[in-house]
Every structure is written in structure tokens, then in C-alpha cells.
Short mmCIF file of C-alpha atoms in Angstrom, two decimals:
data_model
loop_
_atom_site.label_atom_id
_atom_site.label_comp_id
_atom_site.label_asym_id
_atom_site.label_seq_id
_atom_site.Cartn_x
_atom_site.Cartn_y
_atom_site.Cartn_z
CA SER A 1 -11.77 11.64 5.93
CA SER A 2 -11.71 7.93 6.51
CA GLY A 3 -13.84 4.84 6.17
CA ILE A 4 -13.68 1.32 7.50
CA ASN A 5 -14.36 -1.83 5.49
CA ALA A 6 -14.75 -4.39 8.27
CA GLU A 7 -15.43 -7.25 5.83
CA TYR A 8 -11.91 -6.98 4.41
CA GLY A 9 -10.24 -5.59 7.53
CA MET A 10 -9.17 -2.36 5.86
CA ILE A 11 -9.31 1.35 6.60
CA CYS A 12 -9.54 3.94 3.83
CA LEU A 13 -7.92 7.33 4.28
CA SER A 14 -9.21 9.88 1.76
CA GLY A 15 -7.52 13.18 1.07
CA THR A 16 -5.28 15.04 -1.33
CA ILE A 17 -1.58 14.90 -2.16
CA PRO A 18 0.04 18.21 -3.19
CA MET A 19 1.77 18.09 -6.55
CA HIS A 20 4.00 20.83 -7.97
CA TYR A 21 3.83 21.18 -11.74
CA ARG A 22 5.02 24.04 -13.95
CA GLY A 23 5.16 26.48 -11.06
CA ASN A 24 1.72 25.65 -9.68
CA THR A 25 0.53 23.41 -6.86
CA TYR A 26 -2.32 21.00 -7.52
CA ASN A 27 -4.06 18.74 -5.02
CA ILE A 28 -4.46 15.18 -6.25
CA PRO A 29 -7.36 13.32 -4.59
CA VAL A 30 -6.42 9.85 -3.36
CA ASN A 31 -7.65 6.98 -1.24
CA VAL A 32 -5.02 5.15 0.79
CA TRP A 33 -6.23 1.69 1.79
CA ILE A 34 -4.60 0.27 4.90
CA HIS A 35 -4.80 -3.47 5.52
CA ASN A 36 -5.25 -4.90 8.99
CA GLU A 37 -1.72 -6.29 8.56
CA TYR A 38 -0.23 -2.78 8.31
CA PRO A 39 2.59 -1.88 8.86
CA GLU A 40 3.93 -5.27 7.74
CA GLN A 41 1.87 -5.14 4.54
CA ALA A 42 2.01 -2.07 2.29
CA PRO A 43 -1.10 0.04 1.85
CA PHE A 44 -2.44 0.51 -1.65
CA VAL A 45 -3.21 3.86 -3.20
CA MET A 46 -5.91 4.87 -5.66
CA VAL A 47 -6.07 8.21 -7.45
CA THR A 48 -9.71 9.34 -7.23
CA PRO A 49 -10.42 12.04 -9.81
CA THR A 50 -13.24 14.52 -9.33
CA LYS A 51 -15.85 14.92 -12.08
CA ASP A 52 -13.67 17.64 -13.64
CA MET A 53 -10.56 15.43 -13.81
CA GLN A 54 -9.38 12.54 -15.95
CA ILE A 55 -6.79 9.88 -15.09
CA LYS A 56 -3.62 10.07 -17.15
CA PRO A 57 -2.33 6.47 -17.25
CA SER A 58 1.43 6.14 -16.88
CA ARG A 59 4.08 3.84 -15.44
CA ILE A 60 2.88 4.78 -11.93
CA VAL A 61 -0.92 5.00 -12.33
CA ASP A 62 -3.12 2.64 -14.33
CA SER A 63 -6.33 3.59 -16.15
CA ASN A 64 -8.37 2.69 -13.04
CA GLY A 65 -6.28 4.97 -10.82
CA LYS A 66 -4.28 2.31 -8.98
CA VAL A 67 -0.83 3.60 -8.04
CA TYR A 68 2.24 1.44 -8.70
CA LEU A 69 5.50 2.54 -7.11
CA PRO A 70 8.73 0.73 -6.21
CA TYR A 71 8.25 2.17 -2.70
CA LEU A 72 5.01 0.19 -2.33
CA HIS A 73 6.36 -2.94 -4.03
CA GLU A 74 9.50 -3.00 -1.86
CA TRP A 75 7.63 -2.06 1.34
CA LYS A 76 9.51 -2.97 4.52
CA ALA A 77 8.18 -1.65 7.82
CA SER A 78 11.42 -2.75 9.46
CA MET A 79 13.30 -0.32 7.18
CA GLY A 80 11.14 2.64 8.26
CA TYR A 81 8.59 2.55 5.45
CA ASP A 82 5.49 4.33 6.74
CA LEU A 83 2.56 6.53 5.69
CA VAL A 84 4.44 9.82 6.15
CA SER A 85 7.22 8.62 3.85
CA LEU A 86 4.63 7.30 1.39
CA VAL A 87 3.00 10.73 1.16
CA ASN A 88 6.40 12.31 0.50
CA VAL A 89 7.12 9.78 -2.26
CA LEU A 90 3.69 10.41 -3.79
CA CYS A 91 4.33 14.18 -3.81
CA ILE A 92 7.61 13.66 -5.69
CA GLU A 93 6.29 11.04 -8.12
CA PHE A 94 3.08 12.94 -8.91
CA SER A 95 5.11 16.11 -9.54
CA ASN A 96 7.34 14.18 -11.98
CA THR A 97 4.46 12.30 -13.65
CA PRO A 98 1.10 14.03 -13.08
CA PRO A 99 -1.59 11.35 -12.66
CA LEU A 100 -4.55 13.56 -13.58
CA TYR A 101 -5.49 16.33 -15.96
CA SER A 102 -8.49 18.64 -16.27
CA LYS A 103 -11.26 17.58 -18.64
#
């Protein structure tokens, strides 16, 4: 799904990112916020746990669910950085460092 925040000129894409962990696939709910300056400016990503999930803070996700990745920090549209690549990076990073756990 998606939402538009006209006041800040941003679009929010809501969905799940598949994560592979210990032989199972889990779907991690996220919001990807896209600025009106995209693709020049990187989107930002928030992990959005359901009521049955808890955020597991780590080097890539803070206690509020904000995602921090070198891919986002080094964002360069001219180098081919885009949403499809971002989703692939999130799949890999979440599989290596799960951002959520069940309550």
C-alpha cells in the first residue's frame, strides 16, 4: 500500500521484505519513505512491527525501527542506486541481522 504526505512532499510505500533465517522465510513489515527529491536523495526505511513483534536493535536498526545501511548513506542515483536494489540489500541485511523477533 502507499500513502502521501503532501506537507513534507513524501510518499510512503508500505509492505514486507522477505528475510531468510535458519531455513525459514519471514516477512518483515517496513515503510519506505520517498522524498520529493528522489532519486537524488535516498529514501528512508522504517521497520514497522506488528503487535506480535518486537524490534531487535542492532547496527542496522535502531530501537524506533529506523534502518541505517551504508547503501542508504552512500546513495548515488547516478551509480544506479534505486528502490529495487534497496529491497535486495534489505533482504540480505535482514537475513544476516534479523530486525524483529516474536513477542
